[in-house]
Amino acid sequence: MGSAGEGVDARVRMWAPACQAVALLLGPYAEVVLHDPDTDRILAIWNSMSSRGPGDPSLLGELDTLDPSARDVFGPYEKLLADGRRLSSVSAVLRDEAGKASAVLCVNLDRTPLEQAAAVLSAFGAPTVPRPEPLFEQDWSERVQHIVGAYVRECGRPVERLTRQDRLAVLADLDEAKVFAVRRATPVVAGALRVSRSTLYGLLAELRAANAKDQTS
Amino acid sequence: MGSAGEGVDARVRMWAPACQAVALLLGPYAEVVLHDPDTDRILAIWNSMSSRGPGDPSLLGELDTLDPSARDVFGPYEKLLADGRRLSSVSAVLRDEAGKASAVLCVNLDRTPLEQAAAVLSAFGAPTVPRPEPLFEQDWSERVQHIVGAYVRECGRPVERLTRQDRLAVLADLDEAKVFAVRRATPVVAGALRVSRSTLYGLLAELRAANAKDQTS
DNA sequence: TCCAATATGGACATAAAGTCCAACGCATGG
DNA sequence: CCATGCGTTGGACTTTATGTCCATATTGGA
């Protein structure tokens, strides 16, 4: 991972201080990621929350980085993690003097600690009433659409043109969100990702293999 | 406190109940102080956190106690104690019928416990350790337990003694909560309801029939 | 264009989900 | 005490959904 000595990427050199500052400011609960829009890989990452590292495939596809008229700042949008943690996520296209998109910055903030702290503080002195259970996710296929949609929005590319890596990443999100614990979810996901059932299972297997490797390392 | 009979200051007599109530409500972490604005000394103190006592000099800043048009409530301010504890502090000018400032009330709340609580809660979600998967799979089964438990508590009968109607009702709740949209949920529910798989399906069919009848009516 | 990597449809295997039924337990009333 | 009715139960069985595998088609890049 760390620079083989021959030098840190110029873009990282340029943006690292800003990224690091943000990462420091937001404590251990914000993940700051610099993506390379060309190679679709992570350039650098601070406070990684998802065990990703530099060189790993980005969660970004090719953003619409060529059109200078396109928006450069996205979000904040909400991401839902499996364990219920809610992330606020923003991203920005970083351009060089020539206006070329040289990097994409993403900041993912885990709102949970704040929400918990707020809950504690607001509950102070008040009789703690048993909170009425929130109902089960009413429409889980909506969640699928949401996760896929978020990704697509993030990389600015329609579902049909997602790369293999893209789909793998989305799949990781979906798996993380325990979507596959729901009955009949597989065909829906396959449909949402515009792949066949076979391919879906193939990607899923690949994902599991990768996770297993992560475990052992 | 020790009240030598007639020796208690009239102002203390008047305000003590309120002060004591506040002191009690806010537990051991709030200090309530009654100051004498004339002598600039402490009249009375509850839950003293700084080993001050009645008669000790007040450490009040210059509150404008003479101008009746001035604000009478101040704060909350942050105060820093010698040992590093941070206090949230409010004060109020207490006036008699004539409008003369007869006392100054201060409440100092030690924020440390709350901050610690927040830290504890934050720390829970913080170590992004690979969560033992079976734990999370249990998430929805916990919900089953919760729904069943709620019903049992409501009707005061243990699960074993539920009537058919009871189970039907619980089942309706569970179905409402979309529990059966989860893979492998059926055996868990059957277990939670202490019935066999067969019975479970029987009840479920009955439920569906009832619902269908509702629709048509 | 050709090659290599992927995607795909469908056959197949396995595992859940759901149905059905004969036997059983257990109250109630004769 | 037995007969009867009602609900439960285990297990056989059917139907769907899941997951694997592979030969073939497709696609993107040198």
GROMACS .gro file of C-alpha atoms (C1' of nucleotides) in nm:
model
  494
    1MET     CA    1   0.000   0.000   0.000
    2GLY     CA    2   0.230   0.276   0.114
    3SER     CA    3   0.427   0.453  -0.154
    4ALA     CA    4   0.709   0.240  -0.285
    5GLY     CA    5   0.940   0.531  -0.234
    6GLU     CA    6   0.930   0.657  -0.589
    7GLY     CA    7   0.695   0.924  -0.475
    8VAL     CA    8   0.344   0.999  -0.373
    9ASP     CA    9   0.096   1.078  -0.642
   10ALA     CA   10   0.092   1.449  -0.712
   11ARG     CA   11  -0.279   1.468  -0.657
   12VAL     CA   12  -0.245   1.304  -0.320
   13ARG     CA   13   0.032   1.547  -0.235
   14MET     CA   14  -0.197   1.830  -0.327
   15TRP     CA   15  -0.510   1.715  -0.149
   16ALA     CA   16  -0.379   1.515   0.143
   17PRO     CA   17  -0.357   1.805   0.386
   18ALA     CA   18  -0.718   1.897   0.328
   19CYS     CA   19  -0.830   1.539   0.356
   20GLN     CA   20  -0.629   1.478   0.666
   21ALA     CA   21  -0.760   1.792   0.825
   22VAL     CA   22  -1.117   1.686   0.765
   23ALA     CA   23  -1.042   1.339   0.890
   24LEU     CA   24  -0.888   1.481   1.204
   25LEU     CA   25  -1.166   1.725   1.263
   26LEU     CA   26  -1.440   1.470   1.233
   27GLY     CA   27  -1.266   1.225   1.457
   28PRO     CA   28  -1.270   0.852   1.404
   29TYR     CA   29  -1.619   0.852   1.263
   30ALA     CA   30  -1.556   1.014   0.932
   31GLU     CA   31  -1.392   0.836   0.645
   32VAL     CA   32  -1.221   1.049   0.386
   33VAL     CA   33  -1.143   0.895   0.050
   34LEU     CA   34  -0.959   1.024  -0.252
   35HIS     CA   35  -1.053   0.844  -0.569
   36ASP     CA   36  -0.880   0.834  -0.902
   37PRO     CA   37  -1.155   0.879  -1.157
   38ASP     CA   38  -0.938   0.742  -1.437
   39THR     CA   39  -0.831   0.411  -1.292
   40ASP     CA   40  -1.136   0.386  -1.075
   41ARG     CA   41  -0.927   0.314  -0.773
   42ILE     CA   42  -0.868   0.458  -0.431
   43LEU     CA   43  -0.575   0.697  -0.422
   44ALA     CA   44  -0.572   0.747  -0.050
   45ILE     CA   45  -0.797   0.698   0.244
   46TRP     CA   46  -0.813   0.830   0.597
   47ASN     CA   47  -0.999   0.664   0.882
   48SER     CA   48  -1.110   0.380   0.665
   49MET     CA   49  -1.436   0.243   0.795
   50SER     CA   50  -1.478  -0.032   0.543
   51SER     CA   51  -1.132  -0.184   0.540
   52ARG     CA   52  -1.064  -0.046   0.199
   53GLY     CA   53  -0.720   0.080   0.117
   54PRO     CA   54  -0.528   0.263  -0.153
   55GLY     CA   55  -0.534   0.072  -0.480
   56ASP     CA   56  -0.860  -0.096  -0.402
   57PRO     CA   57  -1.128  -0.046  -0.659
   58SER     CA   58  -1.321   0.268  -0.595
   59LEU     CA   59  -1.681   0.267  -0.509
   60LEU     CA   60  -1.682   0.520  -0.788
   61GLY     CA   61  -1.710   0.453  -1.152
   62GLU     CA   62  -1.616   0.719  -1.398
   63LEU     CA   63  -1.792   1.015  -1.258
   64ASP     CA   64  -1.917   1.251  -1.512
   65THR     CA   65  -1.585   1.420  -1.479
   66LEU     CA   66  -1.551   1.542  -1.833
   67ASP     CA   67  -1.847   1.770  -1.849
   68PRO     CA   68  -1.743   2.094  -1.679
   69SER     CA   69  -2.104   2.204  -1.668
   70ALA     CA   70  -2.199   1.906  -1.455
   71ARG     CA   71  -2.230   1.946  -1.085
   72ASP     CA   72  -1.912   1.891  -0.895
   73VAL     CA   73  -2.056   1.845  -0.550
   74PHE     CA   74  -2.294   1.567  -0.460
   75GLY     CA   75  -2.489   1.495  -0.152
   76PRO     CA   76  -2.518   1.474   0.130
   77TYR     CA   77  -2.707   1.158   0.077
   78GLU     CA   78  -2.779   0.892   0.329
   79LYS     CA   79  -2.627   0.550   0.333
   80LEU     CA   80  -2.763   0.280   0.556
   81LEU     CA   81  -2.526   0.021   0.691
   82ALA     CA   82  -2.636  -0.323   0.791
   83ASP     CA   83  -2.600  -0.264   1.159
   84GLY     CA   84  -2.823   0.037   1.137
   85ARG     CA   85  -2.549   0.292   1.132
   86ARG     CA   86  -2.641   0.584   0.916
   87LEU     CA   87  -2.379   0.754   0.714
   88SER     CA   88  -2.398   1.097   0.572
   89SER     CA   89  -2.201   1.096   0.255
   90VAL     CA   90  -2.080   1.373   0.031
   91SER     CA   91  -1.852   1.373  -0.269
   92ALA     CA   92  -1.681   1.632  -0.481
   93VAL     CA   93  -1.500   1.635  -0.810
   94LEU     CA   94  -1.160   1.797  -0.771
   95ARG     CA   95  -1.026   1.968  -1.080
   96ASP     CA   96  -0.684   2.092  -1.177
   97GLU     CA   97  -0.602   2.428  -1.329
   98ALA     CA   98  -0.700   2.303  -1.671
   99GLY     CA   99  -1.040   2.207  -1.541
  100LYS     CA  100  -0.972   1.839  -1.575
  101ALA     CA  101  -1.110   1.621  -1.302
  102SER     CA  102  -0.804   1.487  -1.130
  103ALA     CA  103  -0.962   1.328  -0.829
  104VAL     CA  104  -1.286   1.264  -0.649
  105LEU     CA  105  -1.320   1.332  -0.281
  106CYS     CA  106  -1.566   1.142  -0.066
  107VAL     CA  107  -1.642   1.198   0.298
  108ASN     CA  108  -1.852   0.944   0.482
  109LEU     CA  109  -1.962   1.046   0.827
  110ASP     CA  110  -2.105   0.796   1.071
  111ARG     CA  111  -2.390   0.979   1.234
  112THR     CA  112  -2.463   0.708   1.487
  113PRO     CA  113  -2.241   0.826   1.771
  114LEU     CA  114  -2.386   1.171   1.750
  115GLU     CA  115  -2.739   1.042   1.737
  116GLN     CA  116  -2.674   0.819   2.033
  117ALA     CA  117  -2.515   1.094   2.231
  118ALA     CA  118  -2.800   1.321   2.144
  119ALA     CA  119  -3.046   1.058   2.255
  120VAL     CA  120  -2.870   1.021   2.587
  121LEU     CA  121  -2.851   1.389   2.648
  122SER     CA  122  -3.208   1.456   2.549
  123ALA     CA  123  -3.326   1.169   2.763
  124PHE     CA  124  -3.152   1.314   3.064
  125GLY     CA  125  -3.391   1.365   3.350
  126ALA     CA  126  -3.685   1.237   3.154
  127PRO     CA  127  -3.858   0.913   3.237
  128THR     CA  128  -3.736   0.668   2.983
  129VAL     CA  129  -4.036   0.543   2.794
  130PRO     CA  130  -4.000   0.216   2.607
  131ARG     CA  131  -3.958   0.322   2.253
  132PRO     CA  132  -4.216   0.178   2.015
  133GLU     CA  133  -4.037  -0.064   1.788
  134PRO     CA  134  -3.992   0.073   1.442
  135LEU     CA  135  -4.155  -0.158   1.196
  136PHE     CA  136  -3.959  -0.381   0.974
  137GLU     CA  137  -3.829  -0.224   0.661
  138GLN     CA  138  -4.157  -0.210   0.482
  139ASP     CA  139  -4.033  -0.228   0.131
  140TRP     CA  140  -3.696  -0.391   0.109
  141SER     CA  141  -3.690  -0.374  -0.268
  142GLU     CA  142  -3.700  -0.002  -0.223
  143ARG     CA  143  -3.385  -0.034  -0.024
  144VAL     CA  144  -3.229  -0.224  -0.310
  145GLN     CA  145  -3.325   0.051  -0.546
  146HIS     CA  146  -3.191   0.304  -0.304
  147ILE     CA  147  -2.853   0.141  -0.268
  148VAL     CA  148  -2.815   0.083  -0.638
  149GLY     CA  149  -2.941   0.431  -0.707
  150ALA     CA  150  -2.699   0.589  -0.466
  151TYR     CA  151  -2.414   0.414  -0.636
  152VAL     CA  152  -2.525   0.510  -0.980
  153ARG     CA  153  -2.570   0.867  -0.874
  154GLU     CA  154  -2.225   0.857  -0.724
  155CYS     CA  155  -2.055   0.741  -1.037
  156GLY     CA  156  -2.286   0.920  -1.273
  157ARG     CA  157  -2.338   0.626  -1.495
  158PRO     CA  158  -2.657   0.436  -1.571
  159VAL     CA  159  -2.695   0.087  -1.440
  160GLU     CA  160  -2.640  -0.070  -1.779
  161ARG     CA  161  -2.287   0.065  -1.808
  162LEU     CA  162  -2.160  -0.034  -1.470
  163THR     CA  163  -1.834  -0.224  -1.480
  164ARG     CA  164  -1.783  -0.557  -1.320
  165GLN     CA  165  -1.607  -0.384  -1.033
  166ASP     CA  166  -1.899  -0.150  -0.993
  167ARG     CA  167  -2.145  -0.431  -0.963
  168LEU     CA  168  -1.916  -0.604  -0.721
  169ALA     CA  169  -1.910  -0.295  -0.506
  170VAL     CA  170  -2.284  -0.247  -0.517
  171LEU     CA  171  -2.324  -0.610  -0.432
  172ALA     CA  172  -2.101  -0.563  -0.132
  173ASP     CA  173  -2.323  -0.281  -0.016
  174LEU     CA  174  -2.633  -0.489  -0.068
  175ASP     CA  175  -2.485  -0.782   0.114
  176GLU     CA  176  -2.377  -0.552   0.390
  177ALA     CA  177  -2.734  -0.433   0.415
  178LYS     CA  178  -2.840  -0.795   0.456
  179VAL     CA  179  -3.061  -0.773   0.156
  180PHE     CA  180  -3.001  -1.138   0.082
  181ALA     CA  181  -3.154  -1.239   0.409
  182VAL     CA  182  -3.487  -1.149   0.253
  183ARG     CA  183  -3.684  -1.405   0.064
  184ARG     CA  184  -3.694  -1.375  -0.311
  185ALA     CA  185  -3.444  -1.095  -0.303
  186THR     CA  186  -3.204  -1.254  -0.550
  187PRO     CA  187  -3.407  -1.210  -0.867
  188VAL     CA  188  -3.493  -0.856  -0.769
  189VAL     CA  189  -3.129  -0.771  -0.718
  190ALA     CA  190  -3.032  -0.936  -1.042
  191GLY     CA  191  -3.294  -0.727  -1.215
  192ALA     CA  192  -3.184  -0.408  -1.045
  193LEU     CA  193  -2.826  -0.472  -1.144
  194ARG     CA  194  -2.930  -0.571  -1.496
  195VAL     CA  195  -2.749  -0.901  -1.488
  196SER     CA  196  -2.865  -1.256  -1.514
  197ARG     CA  197  -2.922  -1.474  -1.216
  198SER     CA  198  -2.613  -1.673  -1.305
  199THR     CA  199  -2.394  -1.370  -1.315
  200LEU     CA  200  -2.537  -1.253  -0.989
  201TYR     CA  201  -2.433  -1.574  -0.821
  202GLY     CA  202  -2.096  -1.554  -0.985
  203LEU     CA  203  -2.032  -1.207  -0.850
  204LEU     CA  204  -2.162  -1.313  -0.515
  205ALA     CA  205  -1.919  -1.601  -0.502
  206GLU     CA  206  -1.634  -1.370  -0.595
  207LEU     CA  207  -1.739  -1.134  -0.322
  208ARG     CA  208  -1.746  -1.408  -0.064
  209ALA     CA  209  -1.403  -1.527  -0.172
  210ALA     CA  210  -1.266  -1.176  -0.133
  211ASN     CA  211  -1.420  -1.145   0.211
  212ALA     CA  212  -1.275  -1.476   0.314
  213LYS     CA  213  -0.934  -1.362   0.203
  214ASP     CA  214  -0.979  -1.044   0.404
  215GLN     CA  215  -1.054  -1.248   0.710
  216THR     CA  216  -0.736  -1.451   0.691
  217SER     CA  217  -0.501  -1.167   0.621
  218MET     CA  218  -2.902   2.222   5.714
  219GLY     CA  219  -2.830   2.239   6.077
  220SER     CA  220  -3.083   2.519   6.133
  221ALA     CA  221  -3.026   2.660   6.479
  222GLY     CA  222  -3.396   2.716   6.501
  223GLU     CA  223  -3.454   3.084   6.438
  224GLY     CA  224  -3.118   3.142   6.282
  225VAL     CA  225  -3.204   3.053   5.927
  226ASP     CA  226  -3.200   3.342   5.686
  227ALA     CA  227  -3.546   3.429   5.557
  228ARG     CA  228  -3.426   3.412   5.201
  229VAL     CA  229  -3.294   3.065   5.254
  230ARG     CA  230  -3.623   2.964   5.409
  231MET     CA  231  -3.799   3.095   5.107
  232TRP     CA  232  -3.582   2.943   4.839
  233ALA     CA  233  -3.449   2.629   4.998
  234PRO     CA  234  -3.729   2.401   4.880
  235ALA     CA  235  -3.678   2.501   4.521
  236CYS     CA  236  -3.305   2.466   4.548
  237GLN     CA  237  -3.325   2.132   4.716
  238ALA     CA  238  -3.569   2.006   4.457
  239VAL     CA  239  -3.336   2.100   4.178
  240ALA     CA  240  -3.046   1.945   4.362
  241LEU     CA  241  -3.239   1.623   4.404
  242LEU     CA  242  -3.356   1.613   4.046
  243LEU     CA  243  -3.015   1.658   3.898
  244GLY     CA  244  -2.864   1.394   4.116
  245PRO     CA  245  -2.518   1.419   4.259
  246TYR     CA  246  -2.384   1.603   3.960
  247ALA     CA  247  -2.549   1.937   4.006
  248GLU     CA  248  -2.451   2.188   4.266
  249VAL     CA  249  -2.708   2.444   4.371
  250VAL     CA  250  -2.589   2.761   4.540
  251LEU     CA  251  -2.772   3.052   4.692
  252HIS     CA  252  -2.562   3.368   4.705
  253ASP     CA  253  -2.612   3.685   4.897
  254PRO     CA  254  -2.554   3.967   4.651
  255ASP     CA  255  -2.499   4.218   4.929
  256THR     CA  256  -2.225   4.043   5.121
  257ASP     CA  257  -2.108   3.848   4.820
  258ARG     CA  258  -2.110   3.536   5.021
  259ILE     CA  259  -2.272   3.195   4.999
  260LEU     CA  260  -2.600   3.168   5.181
  261ALA     CA  261  -2.658   2.802   5.129
  262ILE     CA  262  -2.534   2.523   4.909
  263TRP     CA  263  -2.658   2.180   4.809
  264ASN     CA  264  -2.442   1.905   4.663
  265SER     CA  265  -2.132   2.109   4.700
  266MET     CA  266  -1.880   2.002   4.441
  267SER     CA  267  -1.604   2.239   4.533
  268SER     CA  268  -1.600   2.202   4.908
  269ARG     CA  269  -1.738   2.547   4.950
  270GLY     CA  270  -1.983   2.613   5.227
  271PRO     CA  271  -2.216   2.880   5.362
  272GLY     CA  272  -2.034   3.194   5.447
  273ASP     CA  273  -1.757   3.139   5.199
  274PRO     CA  274  -1.705   3.422   4.955
  275SER     CA  275  -1.905   3.392   4.637
  276LEU     CA  276  -1.704   3.370   4.322
  277LEU     CA  277  -1.974   3.553   4.135
  278GLY     CA  278  -1.879   3.793   3.870
  279GLU     CA  279  -2.040   4.128   3.876
  280LEU     CA  280  -2.402   4.048   3.815
  281ASP     CA  281  -2.601   4.360   3.774
  282THR     CA  282  -2.841   4.304   4.058
  283LEU     CA  283  -2.944   4.663   4.095
  284ASP     CA  284  -3.098   4.739   3.762
  285PRO     CA  285  -3.448   4.588   3.758
  286SER     CA  286  -3.464   4.622   3.386
  287ALA     CA  287  -3.159   4.405   3.338
  288ARG     CA  288  -3.191   4.039   3.262
  289ASP     CA  289  -3.236   3.820   3.561
  290VAL     CA  290  -3.137   3.489   3.410
  291PHE     CA  291  -2.790   3.417   3.284
  292GLY     CA  292  -2.627   3.133   3.111
  293PRO     CA  293  -2.572   2.861   3.059
  294TYR     CA  294  -2.204   2.937   3.079
  295GLU     CA  295  -1.921   2.695   3.072
  296LYS     CA  296  -1.706   2.685   3.379
  297LEU     CA  297  -1.389   2.489   3.415
  298LEU     CA  298  -1.310   2.333   3.748
  299ALA     CA  299  -0.959   2.287   3.879
  300ASP     CA  300  -0.972   1.915   3.821
  301GLY     CA  301  -1.075   1.963   3.462
  302ARG     CA  302  -1.443   1.892   3.501
  303ARG     CA  303  -1.658   2.110   3.284
  304LEU     CA  304  -1.966   2.266   3.428
  305SER     CA  305  -2.267   2.410   3.263
  306SER     CA  306  -2.373   2.695   3.479
  307VAL     CA  307  -2.685   2.905   3.500
  308SER     CA  308  -2.775   3.174   3.746
  309ALA     CA  309  -3.079   3.377   3.831
  310VAL     CA  310  -3.138   3.688   4.029
  311LEU     CA  311  -3.411   3.628   4.285
  312ARG     CA  312  -3.612   3.935   4.380
  313ASP     CA  313  -3.846   4.010   4.662
  314GLU     CA  314  -4.185   4.172   4.630
  315ALA     CA  315  -4.027   4.513   4.620
  316GLY     CA  316  -3.816   4.411   4.325
  317LYS     CA  317  -3.496   4.417   4.524
  318ALA     CA  318  -3.247   4.147   4.446
  319SER     CA  319  -3.243   3.940   4.758
  320ALA     CA  320  -3.042   3.644   4.642
  321VAL     CA  321  -2.868   3.491   4.347
  322LEU     CA  322  -2.926   3.132   4.254
  323CYS     CA  323  -2.663   2.933   4.074
  324VAL     CA  324  -2.692   2.584   3.939
  325ASN     CA  325  -2.373   2.417   3.827
  326LEU     CA  326  -2.418   2.098   3.632
  327ASP     CA  327  -2.122   1.870   3.590
  328ARG     CA  328  -2.126   1.773   3.225
  329THR     CA  329  -1.863   1.507   3.267
  330PRO     CA  330  -2.101   1.218   3.334
  331LEU     CA  331  -2.304   1.301   3.028
  332GLU     CA  332  -1.998   1.338   2.817
  333GLN     CA  333  -1.871   1.007   2.943
  334ALA     CA  334  -2.201   0.844   2.863
  335ALA     CA  335  -2.185   0.985   2.515
  336ALA     CA  336  -1.832   0.857   2.481
  337VAL     CA  337  -1.935   0.512   2.595
  338LEU     CA  338  -2.216   0.497   2.346
  339SER     CA  339  -1.997   0.629   2.072
  340ALA     CA  340  -1.731   0.378   2.149
  341PHE     CA  341  -1.982   0.100   2.103
  342GLY     CA  342  -2.016   0.155   1.731
  343ALA     CA  343  -1.664   0.273   1.693
  344PRO     CA  344  -1.432  -0.024   1.665
  345THR     CA  345  -1.532  -0.137   1.322
  346VAL     CA  346  -1.435  -0.486   1.419
  347PRO     CA  347  -1.565  -0.760   1.196
  348ARG     CA  348  -1.891  -0.825   1.372
  349PRO     CA  349  -1.956  -1.190   1.441
  350GLU     CA  350  -2.207  -1.265   1.171
  351PRO     CA  351  -2.439  -1.494   1.364
  352LEU     CA  352  -2.499  -1.204   1.596
  353PHE     CA  353  -2.644  -0.992   1.328
  354GLU     CA  354  -2.844  -1.266   1.170
  355GLN     CA  355  -3.013  -1.274   1.505
  356ASP     CA  356  -3.132  -0.925   1.464
  357TRP     CA  357  -3.469  -1.008   1.319
  358SER     CA  358  -3.520  -1.309   1.541
  359GLU     CA  359  -3.474  -1.075   1.829
  360ARG     CA  360  -3.758  -0.877   1.687
  361VAL     CA  361  -3.969  -1.190   1.687
  362GLN     CA  362  -3.889  -1.241   2.051
  363HIS     CA  363  -3.979  -0.884   2.117
  364ILE     CA  364  -4.319  -0.898   1.951
  365VAL     CA  365  -4.407  -1.223   2.120
  366GLY     CA  366  -4.278  -1.089   2.449
  367ALA     CA  367  -4.487  -0.775   2.417
  368TYR     CA  368  -4.800  -0.977   2.370
  369VAL     CA  369  -4.721  -1.210   2.655
  370ARG     CA  370  -4.659  -0.920   2.885
  371GLU     CA  371  -4.986  -0.767   2.776
  372CYS     CA  372  -5.203  -1.062   2.854
  373GLY     CA  373  -5.001  -1.182   3.146
  374ARG     CA  374  -4.976  -1.540   3.032
  375PRO     CA  375  -4.654  -1.723   2.954
  376VAL     CA  376  -4.604  -1.838   2.600
  377GLU     CA  377  -4.696  -2.195   2.681
  378ARG     CA  378  -5.042  -2.096   2.801
  379LEU     CA  379  -5.142  -1.882   2.508
  380THR     CA  380  -5.473  -1.972   2.353
  381ARG     CA  381  -5.523  -2.034   1.989
  382GLN     CA  382  -5.666  -1.686   1.952
  383ASP     CA  383  -5.365  -1.541   2.124
  384ARG     CA  384  -5.128  -1.709   1.890
  385LEU     CA  385  -5.339  -1.596   1.600
  386ALA     CA  386  -5.311  -1.241   1.723
  387VAL     CA  387  -4.936  -1.261   1.774
  388LEU     CA  388  -4.906  -1.412   1.433
  389ALA     CA  389  -5.095  -1.118   1.288
  390ASP     CA  390  -4.849  -0.884   1.453
  391LEU     CA  391  -4.556  -1.081   1.322
  392ASP     CA  392  -4.698  -1.089   0.974
  393GLU     CA  393  -4.763  -0.719   0.998
  394ALA     CA  394  -4.399  -0.671   1.087
  395LYS     CA  395  -4.309  -0.856   0.767
  396VAL     CA  396  -4.122  -1.116   0.963
  397PHE     CA  397  -4.215  -1.383   0.715
  398ALA     CA  398  -4.041  -1.196   0.439
  399VAL     CA  399  -3.717  -1.306   0.597
  400ARG     CA  400  -3.556  -1.629   0.500
  401ARG     CA  401  -3.568  -1.910   0.751
  402ALA     CA  402  -3.797  -1.713   0.975
  403THR     CA  403  -4.070  -1.975   0.994
  404PRO     CA  404  -3.894  -2.224   1.221
  405VAL     CA  405  -3.784  -1.945   1.448
  406VAL     CA  406  -4.137  -1.816   1.483
  407ALA     CA  407  -4.270  -2.163   1.544
  408GLY     CA  408  -4.014  -2.201   1.818
  409ALA     CA  409  -4.097  -1.867   1.972
  410LEU     CA  410  -4.466  -1.950   1.973
  411ARG     CA  411  -4.398  -2.297   2.110
  412VAL     CA  412  -4.589  -2.469   1.837
  413SER     CA  413  -4.491  -2.711   1.569
  414ARG     CA  414  -4.422  -2.611   1.217
  415SER     CA  415  -4.746  -2.773   1.110
  416THR     CA  416  -4.953  -2.575   1.354
  417LEU     CA  417  -4.777  -2.262   1.253
  418TYR     CA  418  -4.880  -2.310   0.893
  419GLY     CA  419  -5.230  -2.396   1.006
  420LEU     CA  420  -5.265  -2.076   1.202
  421LEU     CA  421  -5.113  -1.882   0.918
  422ALA     CA  422  -5.369  -2.021   0.677
  423GLU     CA  423  -5.647  -1.930   0.915
  424LEU     CA  424  -5.508  -1.582   0.940
  425ARG     CA  425  -5.494  -1.541   0.568
  426ALA     CA  426  -5.848  -1.665   0.535
  427ALA     CA  427  -5.963  -1.409   0.788
  428ASN     CA  428  -5.779  -1.134   0.607
  429ALA     CA  429  -5.930  -1.237   0.278
  430LYS     CA  430  -6.275  -1.225   0.432
  431ASP     CA  431  -6.199  -0.878   0.563
  432GLN     CA  432  -6.108  -0.768   0.216
  433THR     CA  433  -6.433  -0.878   0.058
  434SER     CA  434  -6.662  -0.740   0.326
  435DT     C1'  435  -0.981  -0.989  -3.659
  436DC     C1'  436  -0.873  -1.293  -3.283
  437DC     C1'  437  -0.825  -1.373  -2.797
  438DA     C1'  438  -0.943  -1.372  -2.333
  439DA     C1'  439  -1.248  -1.247  -2.003
  440DT     C1'  440  -1.742  -1.234  -1.896
  441DA     C1'  441  -2.215  -1.299  -1.936
  442DT     C1'  442  -2.591  -1.598  -2.017
  443DG     C1'  443  -2.951  -1.960  -2.040
  444DG     C1'  444  -3.062  -2.374  -1.887
  445DA     C1'  445  -2.980  -2.830  -1.678
  446DC     C1'  446  -2.922  -2.996  -1.254
  447DA     C1'  447  -2.885  -3.050  -0.723
  448DT     C1'  448  -3.014  -2.895  -0.278
  449DA     C1'  449  -3.271  -2.673   0.046
  450DA     C1'  450  -3.637  -2.434   0.218
  451DA     C1'  451  -4.141  -2.343   0.208
  452DG     C1'  452  -4.582  -2.503   0.222
  453DT     C1'  453  -4.963  -2.900   0.220
  454DC     C1'  454  -5.178  -3.290   0.383
  455DC     C1'  455  -5.314  -3.647   0.684
  456DA     C1'  456  -5.337  -4.017   1.016
  457DA     C1'  457  -5.242  -4.053   1.489
  458DC     C1'  458  -5.235  -3.842   1.924
  459DG     C1'  459  -5.356  -3.564   2.359
  460DC     C1'  460  -5.692  -3.365   2.614
  461DA     C1'  461  -6.073  -3.152   2.761
  462DT     C1'  462  -6.602  -3.200   2.815
  463DG     C1'  463  -7.030  -3.424   2.890
  464DG     C1'  464  -7.294  -3.850   2.923
  465DC     C1'  465  -6.517  -4.461   3.235
  466DC     C1'  466  -6.588  -4.396   2.763
  467DA     C1'  467  -6.721  -4.131   2.361
  468DT     C1'  468  -6.669  -3.720   2.119
  469DG     C1'  469  -6.487  -3.299   1.930
  470DC     C1'  470  -6.110  -2.996   1.868
  471DG     C1'  471  -5.669  -2.877   1.816
  472DT     C1'  472  -5.181  -3.036   1.788
  473DT     C1'  473  -4.811  -3.311   1.604
  474DG     C1'  474  -4.463  -3.565   1.330
  475DG     C1'  475  -4.364  -3.683   0.905
  476DA     C1'  476  -4.446  -3.785   0.418
  477DC     C1'  477  -4.498  -3.537   0.024
  478DT     C1'  478  -4.527  -3.130  -0.329
  479DT     C1'  479  -4.385  -2.702  -0.478
  480DT     C1'  480  -4.068  -2.308  -0.491
  481DA     C1'  481  -3.667  -2.092  -0.426
  482DT     C1'  482  -3.150  -2.126  -0.396
  483DG     C1'  483  -2.733  -2.233  -0.550
  484DT     C1'  484  -2.391  -2.491  -0.899
  485DC     C1'  485  -2.216  -2.603  -1.323
  486DC     C1'  486  -2.115  -2.583  -1.790
  487DA     C1'  487  -2.140  -2.521  -2.285
  488DT     C1'  488  -2.226  -2.138  -2.563
  489DA     C1'  489  -2.275  -1.654  -2.685
  490DT     C1'  490  -2.102  -1.190  -2.626
  491DT     C1'  491  -1.806  -0.823  -2.556
  492DG     C1'  492  -1.408  -0.527  -2.518
  493DG     C1'  493  -0.942  -0.465  -2.625
  494DA     C1'  494  -0.469  -0.565  -2.863
   0.00000   0.00000   0.00000
